[in-house]
mmCIF file of C-alpha atoms in Angstrom:
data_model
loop_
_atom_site.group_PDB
_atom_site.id
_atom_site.type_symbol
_atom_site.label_atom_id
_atom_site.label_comp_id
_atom_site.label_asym_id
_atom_site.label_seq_id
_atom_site.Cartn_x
_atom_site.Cartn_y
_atom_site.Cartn_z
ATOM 1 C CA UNK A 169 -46.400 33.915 -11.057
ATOM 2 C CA UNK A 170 -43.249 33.653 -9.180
ATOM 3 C CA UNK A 171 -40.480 31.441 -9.058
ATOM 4 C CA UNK A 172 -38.755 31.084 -5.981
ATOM 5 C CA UNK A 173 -35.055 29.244 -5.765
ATOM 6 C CA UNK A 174 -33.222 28.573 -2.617
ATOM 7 C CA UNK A 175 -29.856 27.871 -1.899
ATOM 8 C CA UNK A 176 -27.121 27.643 0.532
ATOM 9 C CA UNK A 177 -28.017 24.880 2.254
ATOM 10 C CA UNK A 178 -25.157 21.818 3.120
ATOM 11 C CA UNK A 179 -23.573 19.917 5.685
ATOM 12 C CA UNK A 180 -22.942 21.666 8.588
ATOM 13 C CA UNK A 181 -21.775 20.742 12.303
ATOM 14 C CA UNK A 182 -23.782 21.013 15.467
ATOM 15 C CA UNK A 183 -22.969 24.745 17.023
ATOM 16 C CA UNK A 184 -22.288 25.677 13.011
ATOM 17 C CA UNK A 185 -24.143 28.709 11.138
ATOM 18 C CA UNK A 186 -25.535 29.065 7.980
ATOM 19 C CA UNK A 187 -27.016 31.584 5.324
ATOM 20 C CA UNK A 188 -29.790 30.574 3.483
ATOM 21 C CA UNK A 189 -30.950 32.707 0.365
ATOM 22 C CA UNK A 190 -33.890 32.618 -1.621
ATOM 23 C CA UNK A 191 -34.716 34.477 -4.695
ATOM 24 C CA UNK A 192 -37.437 35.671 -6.395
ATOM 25 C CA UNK A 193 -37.953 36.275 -10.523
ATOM 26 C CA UNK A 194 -40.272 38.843 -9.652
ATOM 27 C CA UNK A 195 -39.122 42.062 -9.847
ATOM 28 C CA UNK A 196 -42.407 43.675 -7.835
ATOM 29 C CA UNK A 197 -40.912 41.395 -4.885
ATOM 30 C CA UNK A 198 -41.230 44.175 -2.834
ATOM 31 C CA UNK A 199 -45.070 43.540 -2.541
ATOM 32 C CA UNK A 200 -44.983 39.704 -0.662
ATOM 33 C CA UNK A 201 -44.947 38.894 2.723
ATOM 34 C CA UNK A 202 -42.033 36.336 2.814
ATOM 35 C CA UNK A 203 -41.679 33.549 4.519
ATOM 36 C CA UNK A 204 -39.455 30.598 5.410
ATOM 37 C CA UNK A 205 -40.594 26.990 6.890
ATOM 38 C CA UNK A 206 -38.472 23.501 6.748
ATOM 39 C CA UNK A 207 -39.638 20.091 7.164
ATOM 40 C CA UNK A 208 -37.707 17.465 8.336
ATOM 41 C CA UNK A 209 -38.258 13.804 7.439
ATOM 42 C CA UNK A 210 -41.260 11.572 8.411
ATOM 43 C CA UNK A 211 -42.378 15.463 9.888
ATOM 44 C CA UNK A 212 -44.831 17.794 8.335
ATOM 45 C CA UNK A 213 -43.926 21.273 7.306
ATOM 46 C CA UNK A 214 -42.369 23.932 10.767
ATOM 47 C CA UNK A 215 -43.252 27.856 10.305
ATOM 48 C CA UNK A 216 -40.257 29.744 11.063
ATOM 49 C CA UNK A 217 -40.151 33.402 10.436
ATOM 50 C CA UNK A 218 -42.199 35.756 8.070
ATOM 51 C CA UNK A 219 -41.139 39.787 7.458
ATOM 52 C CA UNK A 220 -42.993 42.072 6.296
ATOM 53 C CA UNK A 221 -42.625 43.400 2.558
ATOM 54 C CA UNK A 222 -40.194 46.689 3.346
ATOM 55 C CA UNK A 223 -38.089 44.437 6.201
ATOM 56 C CA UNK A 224 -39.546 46.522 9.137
ATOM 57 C CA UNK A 225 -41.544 43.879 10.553
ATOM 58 C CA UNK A 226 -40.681 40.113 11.521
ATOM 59 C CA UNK A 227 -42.204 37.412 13.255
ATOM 60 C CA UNK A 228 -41.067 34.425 14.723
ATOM 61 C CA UNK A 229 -41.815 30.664 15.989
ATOM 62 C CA UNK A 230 -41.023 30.474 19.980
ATOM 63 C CA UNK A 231 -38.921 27.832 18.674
ATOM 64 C CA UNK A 232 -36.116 29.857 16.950
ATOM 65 C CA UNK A 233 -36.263 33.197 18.260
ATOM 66 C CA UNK A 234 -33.039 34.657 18.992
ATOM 67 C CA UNK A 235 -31.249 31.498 17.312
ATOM 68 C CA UNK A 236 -32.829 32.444 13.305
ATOM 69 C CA UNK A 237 -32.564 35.653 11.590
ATOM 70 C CA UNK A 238 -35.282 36.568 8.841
ATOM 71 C CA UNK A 239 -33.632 39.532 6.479
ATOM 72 C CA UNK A 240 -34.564 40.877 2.713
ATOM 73 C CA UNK A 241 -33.245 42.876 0.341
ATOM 74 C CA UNK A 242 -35.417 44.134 -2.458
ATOM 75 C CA UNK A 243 -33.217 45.526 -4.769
ATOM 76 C CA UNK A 244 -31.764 42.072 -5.175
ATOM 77 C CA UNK A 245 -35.414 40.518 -4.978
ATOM 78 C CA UNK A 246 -33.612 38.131 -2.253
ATOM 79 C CA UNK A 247 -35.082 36.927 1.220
ATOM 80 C CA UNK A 248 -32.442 35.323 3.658
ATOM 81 C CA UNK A 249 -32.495 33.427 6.683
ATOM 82 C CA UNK A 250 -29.389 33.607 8.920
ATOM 83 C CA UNK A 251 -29.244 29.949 11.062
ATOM 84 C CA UNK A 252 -27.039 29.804 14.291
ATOM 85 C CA UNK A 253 -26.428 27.182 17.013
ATOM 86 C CA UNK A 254 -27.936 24.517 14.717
ATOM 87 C CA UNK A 255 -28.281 21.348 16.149
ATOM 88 C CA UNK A 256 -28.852 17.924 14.666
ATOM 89 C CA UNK A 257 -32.718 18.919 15.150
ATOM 90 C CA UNK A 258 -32.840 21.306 12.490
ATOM 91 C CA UNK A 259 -31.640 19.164 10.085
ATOM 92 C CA UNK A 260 -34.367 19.127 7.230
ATOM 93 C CA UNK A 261 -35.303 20.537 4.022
ATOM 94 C CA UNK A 262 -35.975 24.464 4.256
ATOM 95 C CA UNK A 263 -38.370 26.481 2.297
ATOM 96 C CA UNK A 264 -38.956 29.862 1.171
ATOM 97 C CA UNK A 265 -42.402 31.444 0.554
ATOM 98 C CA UNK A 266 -44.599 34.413 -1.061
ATOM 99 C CA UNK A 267 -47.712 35.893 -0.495
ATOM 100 C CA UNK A 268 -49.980 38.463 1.221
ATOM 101 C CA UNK A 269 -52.277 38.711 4.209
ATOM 102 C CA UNK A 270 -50.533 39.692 7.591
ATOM 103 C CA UNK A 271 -46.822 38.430 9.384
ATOM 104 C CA UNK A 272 -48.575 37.063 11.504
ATOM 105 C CA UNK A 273 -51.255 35.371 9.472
ATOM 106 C CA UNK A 274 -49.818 35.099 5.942
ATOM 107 C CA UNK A 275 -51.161 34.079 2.900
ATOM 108 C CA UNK A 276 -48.498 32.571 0.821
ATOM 109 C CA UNK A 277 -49.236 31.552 -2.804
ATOM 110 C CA UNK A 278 -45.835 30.688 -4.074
ATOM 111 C CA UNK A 279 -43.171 28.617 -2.552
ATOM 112 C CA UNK A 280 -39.863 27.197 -3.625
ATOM 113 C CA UNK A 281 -38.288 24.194 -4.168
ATOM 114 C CA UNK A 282 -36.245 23.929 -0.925
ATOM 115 C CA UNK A 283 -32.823 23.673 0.118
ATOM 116 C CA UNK A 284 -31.245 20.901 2.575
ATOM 117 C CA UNK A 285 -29.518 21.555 5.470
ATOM 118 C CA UNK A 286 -27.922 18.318 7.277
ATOM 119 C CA UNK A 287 -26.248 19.276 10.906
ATOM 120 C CA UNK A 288 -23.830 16.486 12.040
ATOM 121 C CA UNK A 289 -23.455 14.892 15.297
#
């Protein structure tokens, strides 16, 4: 199996950016779908972006297009996601996943542990 580790979460203020990483032990990463999804507390999990397994292809939630970036490098068995604008509503734990089936309908079999990202005021 795979083991998936995120990081570069933190504190960060409202209008703020991050870069979120996530990497992967595998070294056939190049074959999963990934994926990234947060949850926020007292909420259930949010899809946010999938891409496809040679970065070609990515697919978004309505709800972050043109605000989140989904971007991988397979050479350094990495997925990113590049957060802008953040407001105080996308403060929550964020995830990274792996899998097959589709961008658009993915099957993800591995996830990691998450990373938190707090936005103030």
């Amino acid at each position: 199996q795979v083991q998936l580790v995120e990081s570069g979460g933190g504190l960060v203020q409202a209008g703020g950016s991050l870069r979120l990483s996530c990497a992967a032990s595998e070294r056939t990463f190049s074959r999963y779908i990934m994926g990234w999804f947060r949850q926020a507390p007292g909420k259930g999990r949010e899809f946010l972006a999938t891409i496809s397994r040679n970065g070609a292809r990515k697919y978004y939630d309505d709800s972050v297009k043109g605000r989140f970036t989904i971007s991988r490098d397979n050479a350094k068995n990495t997925v990113y996601l590049q957060v802008n604008s953040l407001n105080v509503e996308d403060t929550a734990a964020y995830y990274c996943a792996a899998g097959g089936g589709t961008i658009e309908a993915p099957a993800f079999d591995y996830w990691g542990q998450g990373t938190q990202v707090t936005v103030s005021s």
